[in-house]
CSV table of C-alpha atoms in Angstrom, one decimal:
chain,number,residue,atom,x,y,z
A,1,MET,CA,1.5,55.0,29.6
A,2,GLU,CA,-1.6,53.6,31.1
A,3,PHE,CA,-3.0,53.0,27.6
A,4,SER,CA,0.0,51.0,26.6
A,5,VAL,CA,-0.2,48.9,29.7
A,6,LEU,CA,-3.9,48.2,29.0
A,7,LEU,CA,-3.1,47.4,25.4
A,8,SER,CA,-0.4,44.9,26.4
A,9,LEU,CA,-2.8,43.2,28.9
A,10,ALA,CA,-5.5,43.0,26.2
A,11,LEU,CA,-3.1,41.4,23.8
A,12,LEU,CA,-1.9,38.9,26.4
A,13,THR,CA,-5.4,38.1,27.3
A,14,GLY,CA,-6.3,37.6,23.6
A,15,LEU,CA,-3.3,35.3,23.1
A,16,PHE,CA,-4.3,33.3,26.1
A,17,LEU,CA,-7.8,32.8,24.8
A,18,LEU,CA,-6.5,31.8,21.4
A,19,LEU,CA,-4.2,29.2,23.0
A,20,VAL,CA,-7.1,27.8,25.1
A,21,ARG,CA,-9.8,27.9,22.4
A,22,GLY,CA,-7.4,26.7,19.7
A,23,ARG,CA,-7.2,23.4,21.5
A,24,PRO,CA,-9.7,20.6,20.5
A,25,LYS,CA,-12.8,20.5,22.6
A,26,ALA,CA,-12.7,18.3,25.7
A,27,ARG,CA,-14.2,15.2,24.1
A,28,GLY,CA,-11.5,13.0,25.5
A,29,HIS,CA,-7.8,12.7,25.9
A,30,LEU,CA,-5.7,13.2,22.8
A,31,PRO,CA,-2.8,10.9,22.2
A,32,PRO,CA,0.5,12.4,23.3
A,33,GLY,CA,2.3,14.5,20.7
A,34,PRO,CA,3.7,18.0,19.9
A,35,GLN,CA,1.4,20.9,20.9
A,36,PRO,CA,0.0,22.6,17.8
A,37,LEU,CA,-0.1,26.4,17.5
A,38,PRO,CA,-3.3,28.4,16.8
A,39,PHE,CA,-4.0,28.7,13.1
A,40,LEU,CA,-0.6,27.2,12.2
A,41,GLY,CA,-1.0,23.8,13.8
A,42,ASN,CA,2.2,21.9,13.5
A,43,LEU,CA,3.2,23.6,10.2
A,44,LEU,CA,6.4,25.1,11.6
A,45,GLN,CA,7.5,21.7,12.8
A,46,LEU,CA,7.2,20.1,9.3
A,47,GLN,CA,9.9,20.1,6.7
A,48,ARG,CA,8.6,20.3,3.1
A,49,GLY,CA,10.4,20.5,-0.2
A,50,GLY,CA,9.8,20.1,-3.9
A,51,LEU,CA,9.5,16.3,-3.7
A,52,LEU,CA,8.1,15.6,-7.1
A,53,SER,CA,10.5,18.1,-8.8
A,54,SER,CA,13.7,16.6,-7.2
A,55,PHE,CA,12.4,13.1,-7.6
A,56,LEU,CA,11.8,13.5,-11.4
A,57,ARG,CA,15.2,15.2,-11.8
A,58,SER,CA,17.0,12.4,-10.0
A,59,VAL,CA,15.1,9.6,-11.9
A,60,THR,CA,15.7,11.1,-15.3
A,61,ALA,CA,19.3,12.0,-14.5
A,62,ASN,CA,20.0,8.5,-13.4
A,63,ILE,CA,18.7,7.1,-16.7
A,64,ILE,CA,21.2,9.4,-18.5
A,65,CYS,CA,24.0,8.4,-16.1
A,66,SER,CA,23.4,4.7,-16.7
A,67,ILE,CA,23.7,5.2,-20.5
A,68,VAL,CA,26.6,7.7,-20.4
A,69,PHE,CA,28.6,6.5,-17.4
A,70,GLY,CA,27.5,2.9,-17.3
A,71,GLU,CA,26.3,3.3,-13.7
A,72,ARG,CA,23.5,4.8,-11.7
A,73,PHE,CA,24.0,6.9,-8.6
A,74,ASP,CA,22.4,6.6,-5.2
A,75,TYR,CA,19.7,9.2,-4.8
A,76,LYS,CA,21.5,10.4,-1.6
A,77,ASP,CA,24.9,10.6,-3.3
A,78,ARG,CA,26.3,14.1,-2.5
A,79,GLU,CA,28.3,14.4,-5.8
A,80,PHE,CA,25.2,13.3,-7.8
A,81,LEU,CA,22.9,15.8,-6.0
A,82,ARG,CA,25.5,18.5,-6.4
A,83,LEU,CA,25.6,17.8,-10.1
A,84,LEU,CA,21.9,18.0,-10.4
A,85,ASP,CA,21.8,21.2,-8.4
A,86,MET,CA,24.4,22.8,-10.8
A,87,ILE,CA,22.3,21.8,-13.8
A,88,TYR,CA,19.1,23.1,-12.2
A,89,GLN,CA,20.6,26.4,-11.2
A,90,SER,CA,22.1,26.9,-14.7
A,91,PHE,CA,18.8,26.1,-16.4
A,92,ALA,CA,17.0,28.6,-14.2
A,93,LEU,CA,19.6,31.3,-14.7
A,94,ILE,CA,19.8,30.9,-18.4
A,95,SER,CA,16.0,31.3,-18.6
A,96,SER,CA,16.0,34.4,-16.5
A,97,PHE,CA,15.4,37.9,-17.8
A,98,SER,CA,18.9,39.2,-16.9
A,99,SER,CA,20.4,36.4,-19.0
A,100,GLN,CA,18.3,37.5,-22.0
A,101,VAL,CA,19.5,41.1,-21.5
A,102,PHE,CA,23.1,39.9,-21.3
A,103,GLU,CA,22.7,38.2,-24.7
A,104,PHE,CA,21.9,41.6,-26.3
A,105,PHE,CA,24.7,43.5,-24.5
A,106,SER,CA,27.2,40.7,-23.9
A,107,ASP,CA,30.2,42.7,-25.2
A,108,VAL,CA,29.8,45.3,-22.4
A,109,LEU,CA,28.1,43.2,-19.6
A,110,LYS,CA,30.7,40.4,-19.8
A,111,HIS,CA,33.1,42.7,-18.0
A,112,PHE,CA,30.7,43.0,-15.0
A,113,PRO,CA,29.5,40.4,-12.5
A,114,GLY,CA,26.1,39.0,-13.1
A,115,THR,CA,24.1,35.8,-13.8
A,116,HIS,CA,26.5,34.8,-16.6
A,117,THR,CA,29.3,34.6,-14.0
A,118,GLN,CA,27.4,32.0,-11.9
A,119,ILE,CA,26.3,30.1,-15.1
A,120,ASN,CA,29.9,29.8,-16.2
A,121,LYS,CA,31.0,28.7,-12.7
A,122,ASN,CA,28.2,26.0,-12.6
A,123,LEU,CA,29.0,24.8,-16.1
A,124,GLN,CA,32.7,24.6,-15.3
A,125,GLU,CA,31.9,22.4,-12.3
A,126,VAL,CA,29.8,20.1,-14.4
A,127,ILE,CA,32.6,20.0,-17.1
A,128,THR,CA,35.1,19.2,-14.4
A,129,PHE,CA,32.9,16.3,-13.3
A,130,ILE,CA,32.6,15.1,-16.9
A,131,GLY,CA,36.4,15.4,-17.4
A,132,HIS,CA,37.1,13.2,-14.3
A,133,SER,CA,34.7,10.6,-15.5
A,134,VAL,CA,36.2,10.6,-19.1
A,135,GLU,CA,39.7,10.1,-17.6
A,136,LYS,CA,38.5,7.2,-15.5
A,137,HIS,CA,36.9,5.6,-18.6
A,138,ARG,CA,40.1,6.2,-20.6
A,139,ALA,CA,42.2,4.5,-17.9
A,140,THR,CA,40.0,1.4,-17.8
A,141,LEU,CA,38.9,1.2,-21.4
A,142,ASP,CA,38.6,-2.3,-22.9
A,143,PRO,CA,38.3,-2.0,-26.8
A,144,SER,CA,36.7,-5.4,-26.9
A,145,ASN,CA,34.0,-4.6,-24.3
A,146,PRO,CA,32.7,-1.0,-24.4
A,147,ARG,CA,30.6,-0.3,-21.3
A,148,ASP,CA,28.7,2.8,-22.2
A,149,PHE,CA,28.4,5.9,-24.3
A,150,ILE,CA,31.8,7.3,-23.2
A,151,ASP,CA,33.6,4.1,-24.0
A,152,SER,CA,32.0,4.0,-27.5
A,153,TYR,CA,32.9,7.7,-28.1
A,154,LEU,CA,36.5,7.1,-27.0
A,155,LEU,CA,36.9,4.1,-29.3
A,156,ARG,CA,35.6,6.2,-32.2
A,157,MET,CA,38.0,9.0,-31.3
A,158,ASP,CA,40.9,6.6,-31.4
A,159,LYS,CA,39.7,5.2,-34.8
A,160,GLU,CA,39.6,8.7,-36.3
A,161,LYS,CA,42.6,10.2,-34.7
A,162,SER,CA,44.4,10.4,-38.0
A,163,ASN,CA,41.5,12.4,-39.5
A,164,PRO,CA,42.1,16.2,-38.9
A,165,HIS,CA,38.5,16.9,-39.8
A,166,SER,CA,37.0,14.4,-37.5
A,167,GLU,CA,34.2,15.6,-35.2
A,168,PHE,CA,35.0,12.9,-32.7
A,169,HIS,CA,37.4,14.8,-30.4
A,170,HIS,CA,37.5,15.6,-26.7
A,171,LYS,CA,35.8,19.0,-26.9
A,172,ASN,CA,32.8,17.6,-28.7
A,173,LEU,CA,32.6,14.7,-26.3
A,174,THR,CA,32.3,17.2,-23.4
A,175,LEU,CA,29.7,19.3,-25.3
A,176,THR,CA,27.7,16.1,-26.1
A,177,LEU,CA,27.7,15.0,-22.5
A,178,LEU,CA,26.6,18.5,-21.4
A,179,SER,CA,23.7,18.4,-24.0
A,180,LEU,CA,22.7,14.9,-22.8
A,181,PHE,CA,22.6,16.1,-19.2
A,182,PHE,CA,20.5,19.1,-20.0
A,183,ALA,CA,18.1,17.4,-22.4
A,184,GLY,CA,17.8,14.2,-20.3
A,185,THR,CA,17.6,15.9,-16.9
A,186,GLU,CA,16.2,19.4,-16.5
A,187,THR,CA,14.2,19.7,-19.7
A,188,THR,CA,12.8,16.2,-19.4
A,189,SER,CA,11.8,16.5,-15.7
A,190,THR,CA,10.4,20.0,-16.3
A,191,THR,CA,8.3,18.6,-19.2
A,192,LEU,CA,7.0,15.8,-17.0
A,193,ARG,CA,6.1,18.3,-14.3
A,194,TYR,CA,4.3,20.4,-16.9
A,195,GLY,CA,2.6,17.3,-18.2
A,196,PHE,CA,1.3,16.3,-14.8
A,197,LEU,CA,0.0,19.9,-14.3
A,198,LEU,CA,-1.8,19.7,-17.7
A,199,MET,CA,-3.4,16.4,-16.7
A,200,LEU,CA,-4.7,18.1,-13.6
A,201,LYS,CA,-6.1,20.9,-15.7
A,202,TYR,CA,-7.6,18.6,-18.3
A,203,PRO,CA,-8.6,15.4,-16.5
A,204,HIS,CA,-10.5,14.0,-19.5
A,205,VAL,CA,-7.2,13.7,-21.3
A,206,ALA,CA,-5.8,11.6,-18.5
A,207,GLY,CA,-8.9,9.4,-18.6
A,208,GLY,CA,-9.6,9.9,-14.9
A,209,PRO,CA,-12.5,11.8,-13.3
A,210,GLY,CA,-14.5,13.6,-16.0
A,211,THR,CA,-14.6,10.6,-18.3
A,212,GLY,CA,-16.1,7.2,-17.6
A,213,GLU,CA,-16.6,7.9,-13.9
A,214,LYS,CA,-17.5,11.6,-14.2
A,215,SER,CA,-20.8,11.2,-12.3
A,216,ASN,CA,-19.1,9.3,-9.4
A,217,LEU,CA,-17.9,12.0,-7.0
A,218,HIS,CA,-16.4,9.3,-4.7
A,219,SER,CA,-14.5,7.5,-7.4
A,220,GLU,CA,-10.9,6.6,-6.5
A,221,PHE,CA,-9.9,6.7,-10.2
A,222,HIS,CA,-8.5,10.2,-10.3
A,223,HIS,CA,-5.1,11.7,-11.3
A,224,LYS,CA,-3.7,11.9,-7.8
A,225,ASN,CA,-4.3,8.2,-7.2
A,226,LEU,CA,-2.9,7.4,-10.6
A,227,THR,CA,0.3,9.3,-9.7
A,228,LEU,CA,0.5,7.5,-6.3
A,229,THR,CA,-0.1,4.2,-7.9
A,230,LEU,CA,2.7,4.7,-10.5
A,231,LEU,CA,5.1,5.8,-7.7
A,232,SER,CA,4.2,2.8,-5.6
A,233,LEU,CA,4.8,0.5,-8.5
A,234,PHE,CA,8.1,2.2,-9.4
A,235,PHE,CA,9.5,2.0,-5.8
A,236,ALA,CA,8.2,-1.5,-5.1
A,237,GLY,CA,9.5,-2.8,-8.4
A,238,THR,CA,13.0,-1.2,-8.3
A,239,GLU,CA,14.5,0.4,-5.2
A,240,THR,CA,12.8,-1.6,-2.4
A,241,THR,CA,13.1,-4.9,-4.3
A,242,SER,CA,16.8,-4.5,-5.1
A,243,THR,CA,17.5,-3.4,-1.5
A,244,THR,CA,15.7,-6.4,-0.1
A,245,LEU,CA,17.7,-8.7,-2.4
A,246,ARG,CA,21.0,-7.0,-1.3
A,247,TYR,CA,20.0,-7.6,2.4
A,248,GLY,CA,18.9,-11.1,1.5
A,249,PHE,CA,22.2,-12.1,0.1
A,250,LEU,CA,24.0,-10.5,3.0
A,251,LEU,CA,21.9,-12.8,5.3
A,252,MET,CA,22.8,-15.8,3.1
A,253,LEU,CA,26.5,-15.0,3.7
A,254,LYS,CA,25.9,-14.7,7.4
A,255,TYR,CA,23.8,-18.0,7.5
A,256,PRO,CA,25.2,-20.3,4.8
A,257,HIS,CA,23.2,-23.3,6.1
A,258,VAL,CA,20.0,-21.4,5.2
A,259,ALA,CA,21.3,-20.8,1.6
A,260,GLU,CA,22.2,-24.4,1.3
A,261,ARG,CA,18.7,-25.5,2.4
A,262,VAL,CA,17.1,-23.1,-0.2
A,263,GLN,CA,19.4,-24.5,-2.9
A,264,LYS,CA,18.4,-28.1,-1.9
A,265,GLU,CA,14.7,-27.2,-2.2
A,266,ILE,CA,15.4,-25.5,-5.6
A,267,GLU,CA,17.1,-28.7,-6.8
A,268,GLN,CA,14.2,-30.9,-5.6
A,269,VAL,CA,11.4,-28.8,-7.0
A,270,ILE,CA,12.8,-27.1,-10.1
A,271,GLY,CA,16.1,-28.8,-10.9
A,272,SER,CA,18.6,-27.3,-13.2
A,273,HIS,CA,16.9,-27.9,-16.6
A,274,ARG,CA,14.6,-24.8,-16.4
A,275,PRO,CA,14.4,-21.4,-14.7
A,276,PRO,CA,12.1,-20.8,-11.7
A,277,ALA,CA,8.5,-19.9,-12.5
A,278,LEU,CA,5.8,-18.2,-10.4
A,279,ASP,CA,3.9,-21.6,-10.2
A,280,ASP,CA,6.8,-22.9,-8.1
A,281,HIS,CA,5.7,-20.6,-5.2
A,282,SER,CA,3.3,-23.0,-3.6
A,283,ARG,CA,5.7,-26.0,-3.8
A,284,MET,CA,8.7,-24.2,-2.1
A,285,PRO,CA,7.6,-23.4,1.5
A,286,TYR,CA,11.1,-23.1,3.0
A,287,THR,CA,12.2,-20.7,0.2
A,288,GLU,CA,9.1,-18.6,0.7
A,289,ALA,CA,9.7,-18.6,4.5
A,290,VAL,CA,13.2,-17.4,3.9
A,291,ILE,CA,12.1,-14.5,1.7
A,292,HIS,CA,9.4,-13.6,4.2
A,293,GLU,CA,12.0,-13.6,7.0
A,294,ILE,CA,14.4,-11.5,4.9
A,295,GLN,CA,11.7,-8.8,4.5
A,296,ARG,CA,10.8,-9.0,8.2
A,297,PHE,CA,14.3,-8.8,9.5
A,298,ALA,CA,15.5,-6.1,7.0
A,299,ASP,CA,12.5,-3.9,7.9
A,300,LEU,CA,13.4,-1.5,5.1
A,301,ILE,CA,10.6,1.0,5.7
A,302,PRO,CA,9.8,1.2,9.4
A,303,ILE,CA,6.9,3.7,8.9
A,304,GLY,CA,4.1,3.2,6.4
A,305,VAL,CA,2.3,5.9,4.4
A,306,PRO,CA,-0.3,7.8,6.4
A,307,HIS,CA,-4.0,7.0,6.8
A,308,VAL,CA,-6.5,9.7,7.6
A,309,VAL,CA,-9.3,9.4,10.2
A,310,THR,CA,-12.6,10.0,8.5
A,311,LYS,CA,-14.5,10.8,11.7
A,312,ASP,CA,-13.8,11.3,15.4
A,313,THR,CA,-12.7,7.9,16.7
A,314,TYR,CA,-12.3,6.7,20.3
A,315,PHE,CA,-9.4,4.2,20.8
A,316,ARG,CA,-8.2,2.9,24.1
A,317,GLY,CA,-9.3,5.9,26.1
A,318,PHE,CA,-8.1,8.4,23.6
A,319,ILE,CA,-9.9,10.4,20.9
A,320,ILE,CA,-8.5,10.6,17.4
A,321,PRO,CA,-10.1,13.7,15.8
A,322,LYS,CA,-11.4,13.6,12.3
A,323,ASN,CA,-8.8,14.3,9.6
A,324,THR,CA,-5.9,13.2,11.8
A,325,GLU,CA,-3.1,11.6,9.9
A,326,VAL,CA,-2.2,8.1,11.4
A,327,TYR,CA,1.2,6.6,10.5
A,328,PRO,CA,1.4,2.8,10.9
A,329,ILE,CA,4.6,1.8,12.6
A,330,LEU,CA,5.4,-1.3,10.6
A,331,SER,CA,8.7,-2.0,12.5
A,332,SER,CA,6.7,-2.5,15.8
A,333,ALA,CA,4.6,-5.2,14.2
A,334,LEU,CA,7.5,-6.9,12.4
A,335,HIS,CA,9.4,-7.2,15.7
A,336,ASP,CA,6.5,-8.0,18.0
A,337,PRO,CA,7.5,-10.9,20.3
A,338,ARG,CA,3.9,-12.0,20.6
A,339,TYR,CA,4.0,-13.1,16.9
A,340,PHE,CA,7.7,-13.8,16.4
A,341,GLU,CA,9.5,-16.0,18.9
A,342,LYS,CA,12.9,-14.4,18.4
A,343,PRO,CA,12.1,-11.0,16.8
A,344,ASP,CA,15.7,-9.7,16.7
A,345,ALA,CA,17.1,-12.9,15.2
A,346,PHE,CA,17.0,-14.1,11.6
A,347,ASN,CA,14.9,-17.3,11.7
A,348,PRO,CA,12.9,-18.6,8.8
A,349,ASP,CA,11.0,-20.9,11.2
A,350,HIS,CA,9.0,-17.8,12.1
A,351,PHE,CA,6.9,-18.6,9.0
A,352,LEU,CA,6.8,-22.4,9.1
A,353,ASP,CA,4.4,-24.6,11.1
A,354,ALA,CA,5.2,-27.9,12.8
A,355,LYS,CA,4.8,-29.7,9.5
A,356,GLY,CA,7.2,-27.4,7.6
A,357,ALA,CA,4.4,-25.7,5.6
A,358,LEU,CA,4.3,-21.9,5.1
A,359,LYS,CA,2.1,-20.3,7.8
A,360,LYS,CA,0.4,-16.9,7.7
A,361,ASN,CA,1.3,-14.4,10.3
A,362,GLU,CA,-0.9,-11.3,10.7
A,363,ALA,CA,2.0,-9.3,12.0
A,364,PHE,CA,3.9,-9.7,8.7
A,365,ILE,CA,3.1,-6.3,7.1
A,366,PRO,CA,6.2,-5.1,5.2
A,367,PHE,CA,3.9,-3.6,2.5
A,368,SER,CA,1.8,-1.7,5.1
A,369,MET,CA,-1.9,-2.4,5.6
A,370,GLY,CA,-5.5,-1.4,4.7
A,371,LYS,CA,-6.5,0.5,1.6
A,372,ARG,CA,-3.1,2.3,1.6
A,373,ILE,CA,-1.2,-1.0,1.2
A,374,CYS,CA,1.7,-0.8,-1.3
A,375,LEU,CA,0.1,-1.3,-4.7
A,376,GLY,CA,3.3,-2.9,-6.0
A,377,GLU,CA,3.2,-5.7,-3.5
A,378,GLY,CA,2.3,-8.3,-6.1
A,379,ILE,CA,5.1,-7.2,-8.4
A,380,ALA,CA,7.6,-7.0,-5.5
A,381,ARG,CA,6.7,-10.5,-4.2
A,382,ASN,CA,7.1,-12.1,-7.6
A,383,GLU,CA,10.3,-10.3,-8.4
A,384,LEU,CA,11.9,-11.3,-5.1
A,385,PHE,CA,11.0,-14.9,-5.6
A,386,LEU,CA,12.2,-15.1,-9.2
A,387,PHE,CA,15.4,-13.2,-8.7
A,388,PHE,CA,16.3,-14.9,-5.4
A,389,THR,CA,15.7,-18.5,-6.7
A,390,THR,CA,17.2,-17.9,-10.1
A,391,ILE,CA,20.5,-16.6,-8.6
A,392,LEU,CA,20.7,-19.4,-6.0
A,393,GLN,CA,19.9,-22.0,-8.7
A,394,ASN,CA,22.9,-20.9,-10.7
A,395,PHE,CA,25.3,-19.7,-8.1
A,396,SER,CA,26.6,-20.3,-4.6
A,397,VAL,CA,27.5,-17.2,-2.6
A,398,ALA,CA,30.6,-16.7,-0.6
A,399,SER,CA,32.2,-14.0,1.5
A,400,PRO,CA,35.9,-13.1,1.9
A,401,VAL,CA,35.3,-12.9,5.7
A,402,ALA,CA,34.0,-15.5,8.1
A,403,PRO,CA,30.2,-15.6,8.7
A,404,GLU,CA,30.6,-14.7,12.4
A,405,ASP,CA,32.5,-11.5,11.4
A,406,ILE,CA,29.7,-10.3,9.0
A,407,ASP,CA,28.0,-7.2,10.3
A,408,LEU,CA,24.2,-6.9,9.7
A,409,THR,CA,23.8,-3.5,11.2
A,410,PRO,CA,21.8,-1.4,8.6
A,411,ARG,CA,22.5,2.1,7.6
A,412,GLU,CA,19.7,4.7,8.1
A,413,ILE,CA,18.8,6.7,5.0
A,414,GLY,CA,16.0,9.2,5.7
A,415,VAL,CA,13.0,7.2,6.9
A,416,GLY,CA,14.4,4.0,5.3
A,417,ARG,CA,17.1,1.5,6.1
A,418,VAL,CA,19.6,-0.2,3.7
A,419,PRO,CA,22.2,-3.0,4.3
A,420,PRO,CA,25.8,-2.1,5.0
A,421,THR,CA,28.3,-2.3,2.2
A,422,TYR,CA,29.7,-5.8,1.8
A,423,GLN,CA,31.7,-7.9,-0.6
A,424,ILE,CA,30.2,-11.1,-2.2
A,425,ARG,CA,31.5,-13.8,-4.6
A,426,PHE,CA,29.1,-15.5,-6.9
A,427,LEU,CA,30.4,-19.0,-7.7
A,428,PRO,CA,28.8,-20.7,-10.7
A,429,HIS,CA,27.6,-24.2,-10.3
């Protein structure tokens, strides 16, 4: 009994020493934050997942969806994610050892529960999804204007309906769509993941470290940075740009006098005889100010990608230990009243000086800052200018509701924000 008491005391003492010694040395006050555990740190407080795997699946699946269904899905759409999950599960189960055993003894094993039961259930759910989509297409089919693969297939089915030997029938349509989903989603994304793994194994093939800069141990031209660069370009050039434009046109509906002034500047500088060009940037200060203010007001990504402290750093009475991840709070800068007179209001004058010229504002950091600034910034800026001006050059925008009734409240999606759903009419000039 006495031994167990002593053992318990020893364990408690050891735990206490671990907690005390596990803390950073008293070199100064750490910034406030969650208390890390010995050895584990804040690991248990983090949520991690197969980001690259799920991302590649979603991206490749959306390419197939745009071809097959004529539309792409939101990456947070539950039905879309459920569909991907069914395909992923089925692919994993079909590749399992038990499924291979089933193939040899299917006559006997088909009467017992097993992986084949789950595979059939998953496939039936995917087939049901496909069936609903086909029926929607059939109900809205316009023979003079096929929208996608399904429309084209349905038209061919109708054309060959009198041919009893035709291979264009409903069953083959379903099987074709299933094949497209598997080939274009799971196998493609898995091949890409394997490809990236091989590039890490053989960097000389990727052309990164081990080739021209092999002797430079500090070179930033390596595979990880290549992947991050491509991801940055992809997101900046697609999702963030399109979301900014959606928010921008919502703001034009809310503030029609701003849209009219932009159109007036377009008419003065560009006219209607040619499309906008990048050279027009510098001659259109008000339009540039409006685009800047759309980005500031929308505040799509409130938190930037993390930076890492390379050495112990003292800042405002606190110590930031080496290797600490620091996240720039972009939203704080974009709504700082010291730099923006009315931070919570949409006001393009935030970026114009007394003479109406575009002025630089150091708090305007929608693409983050420092060496981790979004590499797609240049692409995004050019895309925003060209799309925004081209649309307003050719169309006026109108809303079915009065401007004062338009709600600008964004929807939160993960760490990002998107504009609320709204209706818009594009009226050609």
